[in-house]
PDB file of C-alpha atoms in Angstrom:
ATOM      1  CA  UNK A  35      11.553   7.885  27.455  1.00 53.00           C
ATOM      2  CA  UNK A  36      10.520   9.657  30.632  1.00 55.00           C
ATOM      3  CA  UNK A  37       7.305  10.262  31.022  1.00 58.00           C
ATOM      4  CA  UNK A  38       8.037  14.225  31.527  1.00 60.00           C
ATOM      5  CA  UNK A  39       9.469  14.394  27.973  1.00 84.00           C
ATOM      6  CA  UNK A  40       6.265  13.374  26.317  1.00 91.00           C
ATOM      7  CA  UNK A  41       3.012  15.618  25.767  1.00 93.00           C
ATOM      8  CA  UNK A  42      -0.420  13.911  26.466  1.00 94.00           C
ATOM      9  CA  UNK A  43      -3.559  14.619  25.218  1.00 94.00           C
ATOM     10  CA  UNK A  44      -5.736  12.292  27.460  1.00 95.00           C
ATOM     11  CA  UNK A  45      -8.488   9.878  26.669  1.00 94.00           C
ATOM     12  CA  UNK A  46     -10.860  12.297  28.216  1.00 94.00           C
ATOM     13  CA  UNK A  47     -10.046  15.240  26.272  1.00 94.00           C
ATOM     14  CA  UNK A  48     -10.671  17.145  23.308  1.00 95.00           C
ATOM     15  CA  UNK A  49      -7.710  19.767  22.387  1.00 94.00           C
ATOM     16  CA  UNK A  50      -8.511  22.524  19.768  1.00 96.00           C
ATOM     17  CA  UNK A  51      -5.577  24.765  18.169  1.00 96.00           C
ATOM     18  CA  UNK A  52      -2.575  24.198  16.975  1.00 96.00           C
ATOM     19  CA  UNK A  53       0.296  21.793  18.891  1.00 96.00           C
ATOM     20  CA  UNK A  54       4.414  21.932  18.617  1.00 96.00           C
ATOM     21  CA  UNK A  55       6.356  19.727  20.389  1.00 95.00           C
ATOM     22  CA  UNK A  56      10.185  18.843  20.212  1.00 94.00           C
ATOM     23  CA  UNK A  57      10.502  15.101  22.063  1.00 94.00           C
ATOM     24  CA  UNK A  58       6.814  13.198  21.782  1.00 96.00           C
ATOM     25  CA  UNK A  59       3.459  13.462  21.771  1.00 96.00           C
ATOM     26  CA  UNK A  60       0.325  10.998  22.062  1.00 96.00           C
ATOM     27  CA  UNK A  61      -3.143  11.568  20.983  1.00 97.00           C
ATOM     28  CA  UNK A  62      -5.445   9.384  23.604  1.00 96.00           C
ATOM     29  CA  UNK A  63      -8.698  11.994  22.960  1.00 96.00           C
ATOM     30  CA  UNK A  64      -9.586  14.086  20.430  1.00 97.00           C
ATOM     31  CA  UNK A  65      -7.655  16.332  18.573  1.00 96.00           C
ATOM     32  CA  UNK A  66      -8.794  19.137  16.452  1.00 96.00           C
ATOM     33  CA  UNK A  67      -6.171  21.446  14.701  1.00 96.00           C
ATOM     34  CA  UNK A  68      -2.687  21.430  13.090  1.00 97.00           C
ATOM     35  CA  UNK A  69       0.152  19.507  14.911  1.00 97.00           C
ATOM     36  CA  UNK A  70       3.673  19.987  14.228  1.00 96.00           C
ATOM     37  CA  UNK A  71       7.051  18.817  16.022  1.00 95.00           C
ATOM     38  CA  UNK A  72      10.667  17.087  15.230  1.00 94.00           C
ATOM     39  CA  UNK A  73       9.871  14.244  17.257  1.00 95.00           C
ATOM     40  CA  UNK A  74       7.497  11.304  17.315  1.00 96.00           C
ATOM     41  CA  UNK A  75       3.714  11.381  17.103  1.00 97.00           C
ATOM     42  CA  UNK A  76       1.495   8.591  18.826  1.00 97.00           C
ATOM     43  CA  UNK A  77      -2.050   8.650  17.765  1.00 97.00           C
ATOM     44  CA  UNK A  78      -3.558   5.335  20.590  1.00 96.00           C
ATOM     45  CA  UNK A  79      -6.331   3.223  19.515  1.00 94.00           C
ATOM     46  CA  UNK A  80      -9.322   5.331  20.374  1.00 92.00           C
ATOM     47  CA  UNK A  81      -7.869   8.511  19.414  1.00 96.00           C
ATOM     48  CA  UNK A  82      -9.761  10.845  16.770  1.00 96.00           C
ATOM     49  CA  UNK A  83      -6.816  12.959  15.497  1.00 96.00           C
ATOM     50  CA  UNK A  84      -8.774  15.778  12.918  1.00 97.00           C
ATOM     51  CA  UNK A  85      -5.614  17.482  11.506  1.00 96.00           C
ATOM     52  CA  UNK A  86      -3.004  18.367   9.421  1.00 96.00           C
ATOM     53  CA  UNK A  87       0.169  16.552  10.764  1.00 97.00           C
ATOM     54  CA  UNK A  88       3.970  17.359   9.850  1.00 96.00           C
ATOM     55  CA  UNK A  89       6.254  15.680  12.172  1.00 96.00           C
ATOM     56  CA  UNK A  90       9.354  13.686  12.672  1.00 96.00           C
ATOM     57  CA  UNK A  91       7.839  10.395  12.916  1.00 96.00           C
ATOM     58  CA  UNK A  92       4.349   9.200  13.051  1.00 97.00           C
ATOM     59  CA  UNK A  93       2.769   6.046  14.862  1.00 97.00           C
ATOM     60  CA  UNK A  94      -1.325   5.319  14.296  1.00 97.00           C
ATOM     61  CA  UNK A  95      -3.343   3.134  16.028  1.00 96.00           C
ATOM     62  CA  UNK A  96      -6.347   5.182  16.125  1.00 96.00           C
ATOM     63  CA  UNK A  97      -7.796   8.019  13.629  1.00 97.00           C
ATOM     64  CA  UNK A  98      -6.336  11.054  11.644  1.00 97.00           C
ATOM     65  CA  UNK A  99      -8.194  13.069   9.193  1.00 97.00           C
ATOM     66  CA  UNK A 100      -6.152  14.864   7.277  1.00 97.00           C
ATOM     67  CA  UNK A 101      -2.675  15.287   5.720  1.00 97.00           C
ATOM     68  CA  UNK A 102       0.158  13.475   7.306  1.00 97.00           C
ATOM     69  CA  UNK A 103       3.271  14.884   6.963  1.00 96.00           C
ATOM     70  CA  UNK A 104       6.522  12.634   8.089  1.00 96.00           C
ATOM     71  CA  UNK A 105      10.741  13.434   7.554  1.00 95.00           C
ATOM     72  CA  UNK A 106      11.275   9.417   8.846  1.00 94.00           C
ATOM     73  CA  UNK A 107       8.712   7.036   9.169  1.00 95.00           C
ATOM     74  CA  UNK A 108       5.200   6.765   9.231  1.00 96.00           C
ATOM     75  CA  UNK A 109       3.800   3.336  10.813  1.00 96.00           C
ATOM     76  CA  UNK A 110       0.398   2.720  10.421  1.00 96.00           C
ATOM     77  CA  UNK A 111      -1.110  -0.397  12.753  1.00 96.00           C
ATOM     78  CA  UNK A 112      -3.547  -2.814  12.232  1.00 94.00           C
ATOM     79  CA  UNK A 113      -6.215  -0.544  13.854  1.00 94.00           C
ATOM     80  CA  UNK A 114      -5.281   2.817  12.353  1.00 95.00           C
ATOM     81  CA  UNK A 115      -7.083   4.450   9.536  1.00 96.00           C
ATOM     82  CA  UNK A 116      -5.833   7.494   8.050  1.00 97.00           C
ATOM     83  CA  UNK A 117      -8.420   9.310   5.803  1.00 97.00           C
ATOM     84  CA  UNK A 118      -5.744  12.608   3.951  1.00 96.00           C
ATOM     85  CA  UNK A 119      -2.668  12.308   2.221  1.00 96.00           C
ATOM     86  CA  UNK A 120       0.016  10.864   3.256  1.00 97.00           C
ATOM     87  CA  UNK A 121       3.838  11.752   2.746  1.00 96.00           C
ATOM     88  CA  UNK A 122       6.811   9.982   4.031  1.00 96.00           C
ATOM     89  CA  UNK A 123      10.524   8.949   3.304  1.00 95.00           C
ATOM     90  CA  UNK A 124       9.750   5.334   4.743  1.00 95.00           C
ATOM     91  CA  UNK A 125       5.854   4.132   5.522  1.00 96.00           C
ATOM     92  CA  UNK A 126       5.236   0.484   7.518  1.00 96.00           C
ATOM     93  CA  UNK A 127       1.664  -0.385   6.811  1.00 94.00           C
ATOM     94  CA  UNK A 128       0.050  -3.650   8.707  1.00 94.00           C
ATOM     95  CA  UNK A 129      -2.658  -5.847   7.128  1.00 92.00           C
ATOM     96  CA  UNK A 130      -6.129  -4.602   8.557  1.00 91.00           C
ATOM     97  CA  UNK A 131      -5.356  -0.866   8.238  1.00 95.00           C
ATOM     98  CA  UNK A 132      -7.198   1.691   6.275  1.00 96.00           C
ATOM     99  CA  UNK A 133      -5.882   4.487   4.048  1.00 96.00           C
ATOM    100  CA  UNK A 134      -8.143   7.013   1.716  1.00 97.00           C
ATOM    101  CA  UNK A 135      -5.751   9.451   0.431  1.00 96.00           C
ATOM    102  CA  UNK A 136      -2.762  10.079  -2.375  1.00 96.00           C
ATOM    103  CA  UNK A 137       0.231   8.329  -0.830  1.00 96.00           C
ATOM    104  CA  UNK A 138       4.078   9.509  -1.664  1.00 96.00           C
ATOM    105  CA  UNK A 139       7.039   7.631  -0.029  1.00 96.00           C
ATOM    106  CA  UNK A 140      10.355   7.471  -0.050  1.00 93.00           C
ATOM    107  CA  UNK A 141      13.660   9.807   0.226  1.00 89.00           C
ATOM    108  CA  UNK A 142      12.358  11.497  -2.804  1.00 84.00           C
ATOM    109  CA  UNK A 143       8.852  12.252  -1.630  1.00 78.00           C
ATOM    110  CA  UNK A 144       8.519  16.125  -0.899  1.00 68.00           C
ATOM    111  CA  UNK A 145       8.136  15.939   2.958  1.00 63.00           C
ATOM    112  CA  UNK A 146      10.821  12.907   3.236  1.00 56.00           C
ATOM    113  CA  UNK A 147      14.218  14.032   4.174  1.00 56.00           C
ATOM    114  CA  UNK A 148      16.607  13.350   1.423  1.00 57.00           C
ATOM    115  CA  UNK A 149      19.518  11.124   1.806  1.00 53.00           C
ATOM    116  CA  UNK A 150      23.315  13.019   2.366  1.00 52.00           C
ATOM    117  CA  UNK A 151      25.226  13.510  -1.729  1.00 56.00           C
ATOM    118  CA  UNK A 152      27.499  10.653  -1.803  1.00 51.00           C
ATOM    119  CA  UNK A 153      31.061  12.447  -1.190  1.00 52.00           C
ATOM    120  CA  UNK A 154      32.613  12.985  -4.231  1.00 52.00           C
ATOM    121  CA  UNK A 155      36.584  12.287  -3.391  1.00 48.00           C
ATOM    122  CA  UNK A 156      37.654  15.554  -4.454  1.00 43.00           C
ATOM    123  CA  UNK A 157      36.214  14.670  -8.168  1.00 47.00           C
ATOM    124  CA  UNK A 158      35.176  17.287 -10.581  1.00 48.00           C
ATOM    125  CA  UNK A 159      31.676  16.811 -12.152  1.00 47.00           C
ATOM    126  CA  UNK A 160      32.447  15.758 -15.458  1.00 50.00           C
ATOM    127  CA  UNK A 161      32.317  18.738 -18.415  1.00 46.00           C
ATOM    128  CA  UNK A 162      29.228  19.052 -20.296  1.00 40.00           C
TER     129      UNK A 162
ATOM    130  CA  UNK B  81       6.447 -15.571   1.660  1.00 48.00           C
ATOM    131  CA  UNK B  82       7.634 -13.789  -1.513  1.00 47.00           C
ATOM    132  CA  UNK B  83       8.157 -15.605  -4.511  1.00 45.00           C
ATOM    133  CA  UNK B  84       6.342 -18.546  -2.821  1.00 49.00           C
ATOM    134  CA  UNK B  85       5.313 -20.753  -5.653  1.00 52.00           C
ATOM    135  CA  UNK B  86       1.761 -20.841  -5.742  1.00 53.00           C
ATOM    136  CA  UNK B  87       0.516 -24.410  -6.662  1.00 58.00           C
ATOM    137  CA  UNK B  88      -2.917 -24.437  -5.949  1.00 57.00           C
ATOM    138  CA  UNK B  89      -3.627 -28.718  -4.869  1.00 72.00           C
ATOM    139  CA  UNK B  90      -7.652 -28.536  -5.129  1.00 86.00           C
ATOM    140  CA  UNK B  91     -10.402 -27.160  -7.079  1.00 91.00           C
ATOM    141  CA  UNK B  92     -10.652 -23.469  -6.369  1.00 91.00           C
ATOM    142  CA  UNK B  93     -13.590 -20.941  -6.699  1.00 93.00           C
ATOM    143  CA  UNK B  94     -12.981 -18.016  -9.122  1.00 94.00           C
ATOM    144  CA  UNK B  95     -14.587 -15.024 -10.640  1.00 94.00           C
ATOM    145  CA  UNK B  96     -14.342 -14.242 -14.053  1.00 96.00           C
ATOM    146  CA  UNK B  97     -12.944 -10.578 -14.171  1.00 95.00           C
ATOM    147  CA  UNK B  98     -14.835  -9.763 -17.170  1.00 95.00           C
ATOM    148  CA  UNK B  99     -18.471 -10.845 -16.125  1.00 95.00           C
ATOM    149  CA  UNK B 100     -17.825 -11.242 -12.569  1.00 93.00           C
ATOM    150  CA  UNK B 101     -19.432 -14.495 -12.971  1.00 94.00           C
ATOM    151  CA  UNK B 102     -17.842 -17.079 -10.321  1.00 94.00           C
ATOM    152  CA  UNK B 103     -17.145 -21.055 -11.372  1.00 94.00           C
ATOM    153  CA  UNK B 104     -14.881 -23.647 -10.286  1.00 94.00           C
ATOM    154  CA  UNK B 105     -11.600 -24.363 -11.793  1.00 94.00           C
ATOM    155  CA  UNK B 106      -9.034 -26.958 -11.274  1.00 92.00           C
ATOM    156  CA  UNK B 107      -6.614 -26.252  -9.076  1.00 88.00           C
ATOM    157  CA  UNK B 108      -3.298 -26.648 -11.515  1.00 90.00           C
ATOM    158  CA  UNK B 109      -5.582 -24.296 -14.235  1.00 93.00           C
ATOM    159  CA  UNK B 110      -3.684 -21.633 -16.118  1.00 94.00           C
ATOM    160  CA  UNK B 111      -6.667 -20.258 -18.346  1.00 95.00           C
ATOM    161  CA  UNK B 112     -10.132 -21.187 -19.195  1.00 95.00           C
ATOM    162  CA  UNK B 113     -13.210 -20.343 -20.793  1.00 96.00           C
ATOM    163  CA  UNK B 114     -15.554 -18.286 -18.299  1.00 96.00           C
ATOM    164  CA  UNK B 115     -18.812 -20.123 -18.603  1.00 96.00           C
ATOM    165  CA  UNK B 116     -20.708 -16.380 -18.011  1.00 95.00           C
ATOM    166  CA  UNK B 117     -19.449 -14.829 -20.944  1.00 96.00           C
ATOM    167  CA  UNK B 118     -17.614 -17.873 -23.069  1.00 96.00           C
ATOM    168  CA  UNK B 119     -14.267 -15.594 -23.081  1.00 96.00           C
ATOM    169  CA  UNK B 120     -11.024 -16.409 -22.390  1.00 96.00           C
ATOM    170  CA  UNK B 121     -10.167 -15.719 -18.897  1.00 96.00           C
ATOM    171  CA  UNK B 122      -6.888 -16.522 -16.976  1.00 96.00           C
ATOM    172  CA  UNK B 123      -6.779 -18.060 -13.638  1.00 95.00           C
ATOM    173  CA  UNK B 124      -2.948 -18.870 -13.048  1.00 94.00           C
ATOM    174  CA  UNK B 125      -0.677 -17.079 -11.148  1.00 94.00           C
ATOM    175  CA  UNK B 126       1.667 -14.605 -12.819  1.00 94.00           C
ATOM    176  CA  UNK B 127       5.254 -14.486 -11.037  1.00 95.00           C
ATOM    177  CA  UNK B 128       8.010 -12.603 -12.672  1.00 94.00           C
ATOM    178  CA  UNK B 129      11.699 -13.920 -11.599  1.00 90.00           C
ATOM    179  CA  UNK B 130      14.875 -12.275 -12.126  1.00 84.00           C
ATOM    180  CA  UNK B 131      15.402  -9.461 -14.113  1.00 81.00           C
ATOM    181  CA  UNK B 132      12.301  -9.575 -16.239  1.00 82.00           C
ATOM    182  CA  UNK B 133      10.243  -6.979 -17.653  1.00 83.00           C
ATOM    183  CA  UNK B 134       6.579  -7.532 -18.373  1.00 81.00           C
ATOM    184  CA  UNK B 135       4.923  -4.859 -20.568  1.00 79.00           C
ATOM    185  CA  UNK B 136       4.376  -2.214 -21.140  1.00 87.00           C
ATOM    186  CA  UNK B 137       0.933  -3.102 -21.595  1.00 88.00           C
ATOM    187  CA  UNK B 138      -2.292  -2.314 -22.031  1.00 93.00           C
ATOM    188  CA  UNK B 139      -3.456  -4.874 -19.033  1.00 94.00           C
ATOM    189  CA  UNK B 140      -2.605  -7.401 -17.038  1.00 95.00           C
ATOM    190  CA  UNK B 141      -5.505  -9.873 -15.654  1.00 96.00           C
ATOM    191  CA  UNK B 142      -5.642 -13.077 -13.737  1.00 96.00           C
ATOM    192  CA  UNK B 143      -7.850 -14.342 -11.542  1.00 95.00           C
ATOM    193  CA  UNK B 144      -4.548 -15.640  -9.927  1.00 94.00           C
ATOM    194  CA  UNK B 145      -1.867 -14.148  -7.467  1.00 95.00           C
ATOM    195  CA  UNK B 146       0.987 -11.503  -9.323  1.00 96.00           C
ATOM    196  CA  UNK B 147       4.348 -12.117  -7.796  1.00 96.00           C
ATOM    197  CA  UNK B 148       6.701  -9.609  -8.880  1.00 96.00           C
ATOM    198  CA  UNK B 149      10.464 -10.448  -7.546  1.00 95.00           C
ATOM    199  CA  UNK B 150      13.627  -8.308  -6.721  1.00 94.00           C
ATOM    200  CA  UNK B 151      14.778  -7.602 -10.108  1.00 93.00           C
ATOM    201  CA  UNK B 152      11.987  -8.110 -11.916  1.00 95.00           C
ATOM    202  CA  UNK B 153       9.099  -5.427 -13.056  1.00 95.00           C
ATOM    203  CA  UNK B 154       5.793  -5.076 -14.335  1.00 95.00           C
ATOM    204  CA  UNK B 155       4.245  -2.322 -16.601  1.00 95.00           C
ATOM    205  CA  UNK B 156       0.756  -1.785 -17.421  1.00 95.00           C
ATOM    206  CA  UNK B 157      -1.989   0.651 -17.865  1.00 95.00           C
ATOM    207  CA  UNK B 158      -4.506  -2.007 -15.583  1.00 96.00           C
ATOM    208  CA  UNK B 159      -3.439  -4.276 -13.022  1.00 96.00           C
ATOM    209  CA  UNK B 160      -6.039  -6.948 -11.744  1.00 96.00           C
ATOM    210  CA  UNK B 161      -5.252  -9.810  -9.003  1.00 96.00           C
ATOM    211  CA  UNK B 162      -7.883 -11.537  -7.434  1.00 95.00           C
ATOM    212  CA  UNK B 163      -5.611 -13.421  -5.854  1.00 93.00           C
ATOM    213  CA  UNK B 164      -3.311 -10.623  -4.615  1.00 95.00           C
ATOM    214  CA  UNK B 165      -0.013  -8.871  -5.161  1.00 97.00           C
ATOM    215  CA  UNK B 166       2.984  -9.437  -4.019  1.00 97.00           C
ATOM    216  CA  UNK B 167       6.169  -7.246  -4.952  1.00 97.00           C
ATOM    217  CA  UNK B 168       9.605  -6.963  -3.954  1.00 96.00           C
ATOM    218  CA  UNK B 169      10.250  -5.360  -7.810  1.00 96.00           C
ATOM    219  CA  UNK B 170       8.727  -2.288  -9.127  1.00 96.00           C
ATOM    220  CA  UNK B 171       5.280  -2.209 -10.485  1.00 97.00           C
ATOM    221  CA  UNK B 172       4.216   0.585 -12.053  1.00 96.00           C
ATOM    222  CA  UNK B 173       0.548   0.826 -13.503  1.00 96.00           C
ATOM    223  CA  UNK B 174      -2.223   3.626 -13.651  1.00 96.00           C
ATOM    224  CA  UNK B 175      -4.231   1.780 -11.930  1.00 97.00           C
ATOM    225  CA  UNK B 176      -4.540  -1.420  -9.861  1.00 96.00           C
ATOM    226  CA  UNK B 177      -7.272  -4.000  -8.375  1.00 96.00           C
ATOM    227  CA  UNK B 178      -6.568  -6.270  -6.137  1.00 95.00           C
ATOM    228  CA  UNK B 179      -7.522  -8.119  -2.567  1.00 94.00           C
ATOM    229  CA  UNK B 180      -4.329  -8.125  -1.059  1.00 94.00           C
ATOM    230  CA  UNK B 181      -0.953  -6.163  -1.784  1.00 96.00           C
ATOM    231  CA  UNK B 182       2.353  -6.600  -0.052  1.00 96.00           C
ATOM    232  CA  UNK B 183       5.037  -4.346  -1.060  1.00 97.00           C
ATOM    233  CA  UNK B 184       8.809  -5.742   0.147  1.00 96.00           C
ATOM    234  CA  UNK B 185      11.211  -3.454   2.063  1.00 96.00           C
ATOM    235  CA  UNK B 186      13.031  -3.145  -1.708  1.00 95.00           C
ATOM    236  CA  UNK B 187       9.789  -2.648  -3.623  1.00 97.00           C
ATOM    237  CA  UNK B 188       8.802   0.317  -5.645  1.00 97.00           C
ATOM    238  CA  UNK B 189       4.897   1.038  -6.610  1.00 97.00           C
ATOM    239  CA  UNK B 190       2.996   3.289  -8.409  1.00 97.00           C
ATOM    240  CA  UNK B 191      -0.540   3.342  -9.375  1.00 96.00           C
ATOM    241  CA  UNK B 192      -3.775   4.051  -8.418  1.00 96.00           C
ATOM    242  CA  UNK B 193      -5.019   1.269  -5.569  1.00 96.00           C
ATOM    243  CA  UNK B 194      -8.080  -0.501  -4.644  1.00 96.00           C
ATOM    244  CA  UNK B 195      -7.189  -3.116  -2.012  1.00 95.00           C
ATOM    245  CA  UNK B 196      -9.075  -4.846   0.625  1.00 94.00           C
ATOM    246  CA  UNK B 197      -5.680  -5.516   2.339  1.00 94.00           C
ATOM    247  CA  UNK B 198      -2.535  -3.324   1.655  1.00 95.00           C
ATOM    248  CA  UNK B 199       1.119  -4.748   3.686  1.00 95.00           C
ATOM    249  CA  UNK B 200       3.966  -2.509   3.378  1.00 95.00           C
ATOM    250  CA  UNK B 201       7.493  -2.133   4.346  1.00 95.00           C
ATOM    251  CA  UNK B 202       9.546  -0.304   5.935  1.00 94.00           C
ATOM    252  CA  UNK B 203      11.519   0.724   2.868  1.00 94.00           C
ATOM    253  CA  UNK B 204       9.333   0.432  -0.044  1.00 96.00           C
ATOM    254  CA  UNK B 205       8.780   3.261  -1.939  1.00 96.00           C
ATOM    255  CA  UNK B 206       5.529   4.531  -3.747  1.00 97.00           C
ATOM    256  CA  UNK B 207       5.192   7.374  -6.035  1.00 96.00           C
ATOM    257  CA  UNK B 208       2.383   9.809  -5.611  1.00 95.00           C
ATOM    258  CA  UNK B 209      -0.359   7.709  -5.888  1.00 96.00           C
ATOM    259  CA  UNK B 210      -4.222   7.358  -4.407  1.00 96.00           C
ATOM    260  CA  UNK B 211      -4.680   4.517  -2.105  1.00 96.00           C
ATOM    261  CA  UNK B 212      -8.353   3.076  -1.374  1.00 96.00           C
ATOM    262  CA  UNK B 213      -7.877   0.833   0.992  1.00 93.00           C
ATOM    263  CA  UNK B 214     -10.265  -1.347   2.456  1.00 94.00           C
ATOM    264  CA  UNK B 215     -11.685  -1.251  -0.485  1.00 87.00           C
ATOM    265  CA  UNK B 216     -13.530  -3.852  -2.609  1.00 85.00           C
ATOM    266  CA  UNK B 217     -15.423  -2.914  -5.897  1.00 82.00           C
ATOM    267  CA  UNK B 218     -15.817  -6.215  -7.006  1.00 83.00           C
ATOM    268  CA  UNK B 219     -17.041  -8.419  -4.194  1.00 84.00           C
ATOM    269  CA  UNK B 220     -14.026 -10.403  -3.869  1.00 83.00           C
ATOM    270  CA  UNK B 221     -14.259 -10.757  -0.097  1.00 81.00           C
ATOM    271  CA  UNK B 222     -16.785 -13.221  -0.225  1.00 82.00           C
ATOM    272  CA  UNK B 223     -15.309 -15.415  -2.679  1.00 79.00           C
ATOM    273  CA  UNK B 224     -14.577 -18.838  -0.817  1.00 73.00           C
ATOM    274  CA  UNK B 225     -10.457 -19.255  -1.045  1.00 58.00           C
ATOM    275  CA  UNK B 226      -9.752 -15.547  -2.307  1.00 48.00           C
ATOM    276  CA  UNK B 227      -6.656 -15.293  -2.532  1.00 43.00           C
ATOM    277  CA  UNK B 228      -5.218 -18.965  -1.660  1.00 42.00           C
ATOM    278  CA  UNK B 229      -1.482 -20.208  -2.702  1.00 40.00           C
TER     279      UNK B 229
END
């Protein structure tokens, strides 16, 4: 992905208020707030993410407090920690990483995007 | 790594999950006597093949690894692996103790978790439930071979 397409919050900084983005973001700082956007989320190894996240798709190295919100997948790495709930339709979660919070995934968990109806070949629903 | 028989070759340390007492069993042991508390304690591994159904029940205990395959699923109000979890079936308790827990791509989970270690899959699917993870109530990260298959 270009580099232009992607919304930085720097090692050095700490952002407060509320972020939307479309393509992708990363979290290198410090992050106070509410985040939401359709695309990917990349919270790096040092990052300190304090908020409530609803996004496409969510990658954690570093820290979030508080709900994390996902339509795809959530991946949490061997350094990331996530301290909130956590909602998802698909979660990858690596040996080492730490997670305090209710955890829902899967195509029927309420943030995860349900899956398309079957098509139904022009059946009827059967008579109750 | 699922569904890996475990055959433990040499003595093995233990802790009974009733006393917490630790001792030394043989490594081929299915049960024993807990010299802490004298009670019946199991120390084998538990793995579930095929399309079988263990439980409901009230408990499910072993000092041992759980291994729950594809087809197969376990039910129970308590869950407790020392030696870990490992599920590419559905395992649905209220709530669950264990060091390690890997849940395969096809796996489905629910219950309340305590973990040291949790692995998951792209895939798997867990029902609302609250996930302490690392978390260790019982000591078992000290205990020399925790874990071993």
């Amino acid at each position: 992905m270009a580099e232009g397409d992607m919304t930085i919050v720097g090692s050095d900084s700490h952002f407060k208020g509320e972020l939307t983005f479309d393509s992708t973001a990363k979290i290198n700082g410090k992050f106070d707030g509410q985040i939401n956007g359709k695309g990917e989320l990349l919270v790096t190894n040092n990052a300190l993410c304090k908020a409530d996240v609803n996004v496409g798709a969510a990658q954690v190295d570093g820290k979030v407090e508080g709900n994390l919100t996902a339509k795809d997948t959530i991946k949490l790495n061997a350094n990331g920690s996530v301290k909130g709930d956590i909602t998802a339709a698909k979660m990858a979660m690596a040996e080492g990483s730490s997670f305090y919070g209710m955890c829902a995934v899967g195509p029927d968990a309420p943030g995860g995007a349900k899956p398309a109806p079957a098509p139904q070949g022009g059946q009827q629903p059967p008579k109750k | 790594m699922l569904l890996a028989m475990a055959r433990h070759t040499g003595p093995r340390m233990v802790q009974c999950y009733l006393c917490r007492h630790r001792f030394e069993v043989g490594g081929r042991a299915q049960s024993t006597s807990c010299p802490g508390c004298n009670k019946p304690v199991i120390v084998g591994d538990l793995i579930l093949k095929g399309s079988t159904l263990k439980g409901p029940k009230k408990e499910e205990r072993t000092c041992g690894k759980i291994v729950v395959g594809k087809k197969a699923r376990l039910m129970a109000e308590f869950v407790e692996a020392h030696g870990g979890i490992e599920c590419e079936g559905t395992i649905e308790a209220r709530h669950v103790l264990t060091s390690r827990l890997v849940l395969g791509a096809k796996a489905v989970y629910k219950g309340d978790l305590q973990a040291q270690t949790v692995e998951m899959k792209p895939g798997a699917k867990v029902k609302p439930s609250q996930f302490a993870v690392p978390e260790d109530p019982i000591g078992l990260a000290d205990l020399p071979q925790s874990g071993s298959g």
